C-alpha cells in the first residue's frame, strides 16, 4: 500500500497556487510504511486526492509532487516526462549542448540533466529522485544515446536530504574534458572538476547579446569562470579583456578556451578575489569601456539575503565607477531569492552611490532550455542586464 500524507487546511491554500513542495509544517498526518524516498499519495484535510510525489522525513521539504493525476509513478512515467522535456528542446533547436531536464520546471523535481555534445551529466538532488537514478540512466540511454554519462551529485544541497556527496561515471569511463560549441565558438567543459555540471548553459543567449556593446572595447570582466563571456567578447571584436576569477582551475580552462577560439592575445587572466581587486582598481581610478560581472549565487537561504544585497551593491558600485562615460555595465545575478525588482533597486542605489547615471538597454533572464514556471519561484533565478553608464 502506498504511503499516505494528509495536508493541513492551511497548506491547501498555499499549494493551490501549484507549487510542488510540501513543507514539514503543512502535514497533518503521515503514514509511510515504506519509509524515506517512497512514493506517497497526498490528500487534503477533506480526504480529497491532491497528488502523488516522493517523501523524505529528513528534509524540510517533506514531499515533492510528481503529478496531480492518479497515475502510476514507474519507469514509464519517467520515460514520458523525460521524452517530453527532450521533445521541447528539439522543437526549439536546443539539442547539441543544452539542459534537457530543468527539475521542477520540467515536472521532475530535483533532477538536472545537462547534455554536452555526446555526453550527459546528471544530478539527482533529492532522496526521492535519487532512488530512481538507475531507471533515469536507462531512459537517458534509450532517448539520447549518449557516448557517456556522468553524475555530479557532489552538490552541497544533497546534505539537506541526508544524501552523500559523490561524483563519477554512470557509464563506461570517458575523457571528462569535452568540447562543446556555443554561438559558433568552442569551449572545453570539464564535467568532472568544473563547477556545477561543468558549464553555465543558462547564459547562452546573454553571451550572444553582448555583441553590439563590446566592439572595440577595453573590457574588465570579474567572475569569468572558464571564459564564456570573455571569448564571446573577444570574438565580437573587443580590443582587450582583463578577466578575473578566484579559481586557478577555472582560469586554466579559460586560457585554453581563449586559445581554442584564437583570441588568446586579447585576454589577460588574473587570479584574484574580485571584491578586493575591484575595490582597489576603482580607488586607483582605473577605467574601462565595459565591465562584466557574473558572480556565483550569494544567498542560498533567506537568512543570507541581506549579505547578498550588500555583495551585489558592493561589486556593482565598484564596477560602475570604472565604466567610462557612455560605456556599459553588463551585470548578472543568479540568486533566485533576489527578485528582478530588488536587483534593479540594488543597481539604482549603486549608481547613486557611484554618482553615475544609468539606463537599461538589455534585460534578459535565462535561456529557453531553462524555462520559468511562475508559481515555482526558484525556477526564475537569472537576471541579466546591460546598462549604459554616464
Ligand atoms: N560568467 C561565467 C560563470 C561565472 S560562475 C560563465 O559565463 O561561464 C562564478 C565564478 O565566480 C566562478 O568561476 C567562481 O570561481 C568565481 N568566484 C567566486 N567567488 C569569487 C571571488 N570572490 N572573486 C573572484 N571570483 C570568484
Coordinates of N, CA, C and O in Angstrom, one line a residue, residues 323 326-329 357-361 386-390:
X323 N 33.4 52.4 -15.3 CA 32.9 52.4 -16.7 C 33.0 53.8 -17.2 O 32.6 54.8 -16.6
X326 N 29.3 56.7 -21.2 CA 28.8 56.2 -22.4 C 29.1 54.7 -22.6 O 28.5 54.0 -23.5
X327 N 29.9 54.1 -21.7 CA 30.2 52.7 -21.7 C 29.1 51.8 -21.1 O 28.0 52.4 -20.8
X328 N 29.4 50.6 -20.9 CA 28.3 49.6 -20.4 C 28.7 48.8 -19.2 O 29.9 48.3 -19.2
X329 N 27.8 48.6 -18.3 CA 27.9 47.6 -17.3 C 27.0 46.4 -17.7 O 25.8 46.6 -17.9
X357 N 24.9 58.0 -13.8 CA 23.5 57.7 -14.3 C 23.5 56.5 -15.1 O 24.5 56.2 -15.8
X358 N 22.4 55.7 -15.0 CA 22.4 54.5 -15.8 C 21.1 54.4 -16.6 O 20.1 55.0 -16.2
X359 N 21.1 53.7 -17.7 CA 19.9 53.4 -18.4 C 19.9 52.0 -18.9 O 21.0 51.5 -19.4
X360 N 18.8 51.3 -18.7 CA 18.8 49.9 -19.1 C 18.7 49.8 -20.6 O 17.8 50.4 -21.2
X361 N 19.6 49.0 -21.2 CA 19.4 48.8 -22.7 C 19.1 47.3 -23.0 O 18.6 47.1 -24.1
X386 N 22.1 44.8 -19.3 CA 23.2 45.6 -19.9 C 22.7 47.1 -19.6 O 21.6 47.5 -20.0
X387 N 23.5 47.8 -18.9 CA 23.2 49.2 -18.5 C 24.2 50.1 -19.2 O 25.4 49.9 -19.2
X388 N 23.7 51.2 -19.8 CA 24.6 52.2 -20.3 C 24.9 53.2 -19.1 O 24.0 53.6 -18.4
X389 N 26.1 53.6 -19.0 CA 26.5 54.3 -17.8 C 27.1 55.7 -18.3 O 27.9 55.8 -19.2
X390 N 26.6 56.7 -17.5 CA 27.1 58.1 -17.9 C 27.8 58.7 -16.7 O 27.5 58.4 -15.5

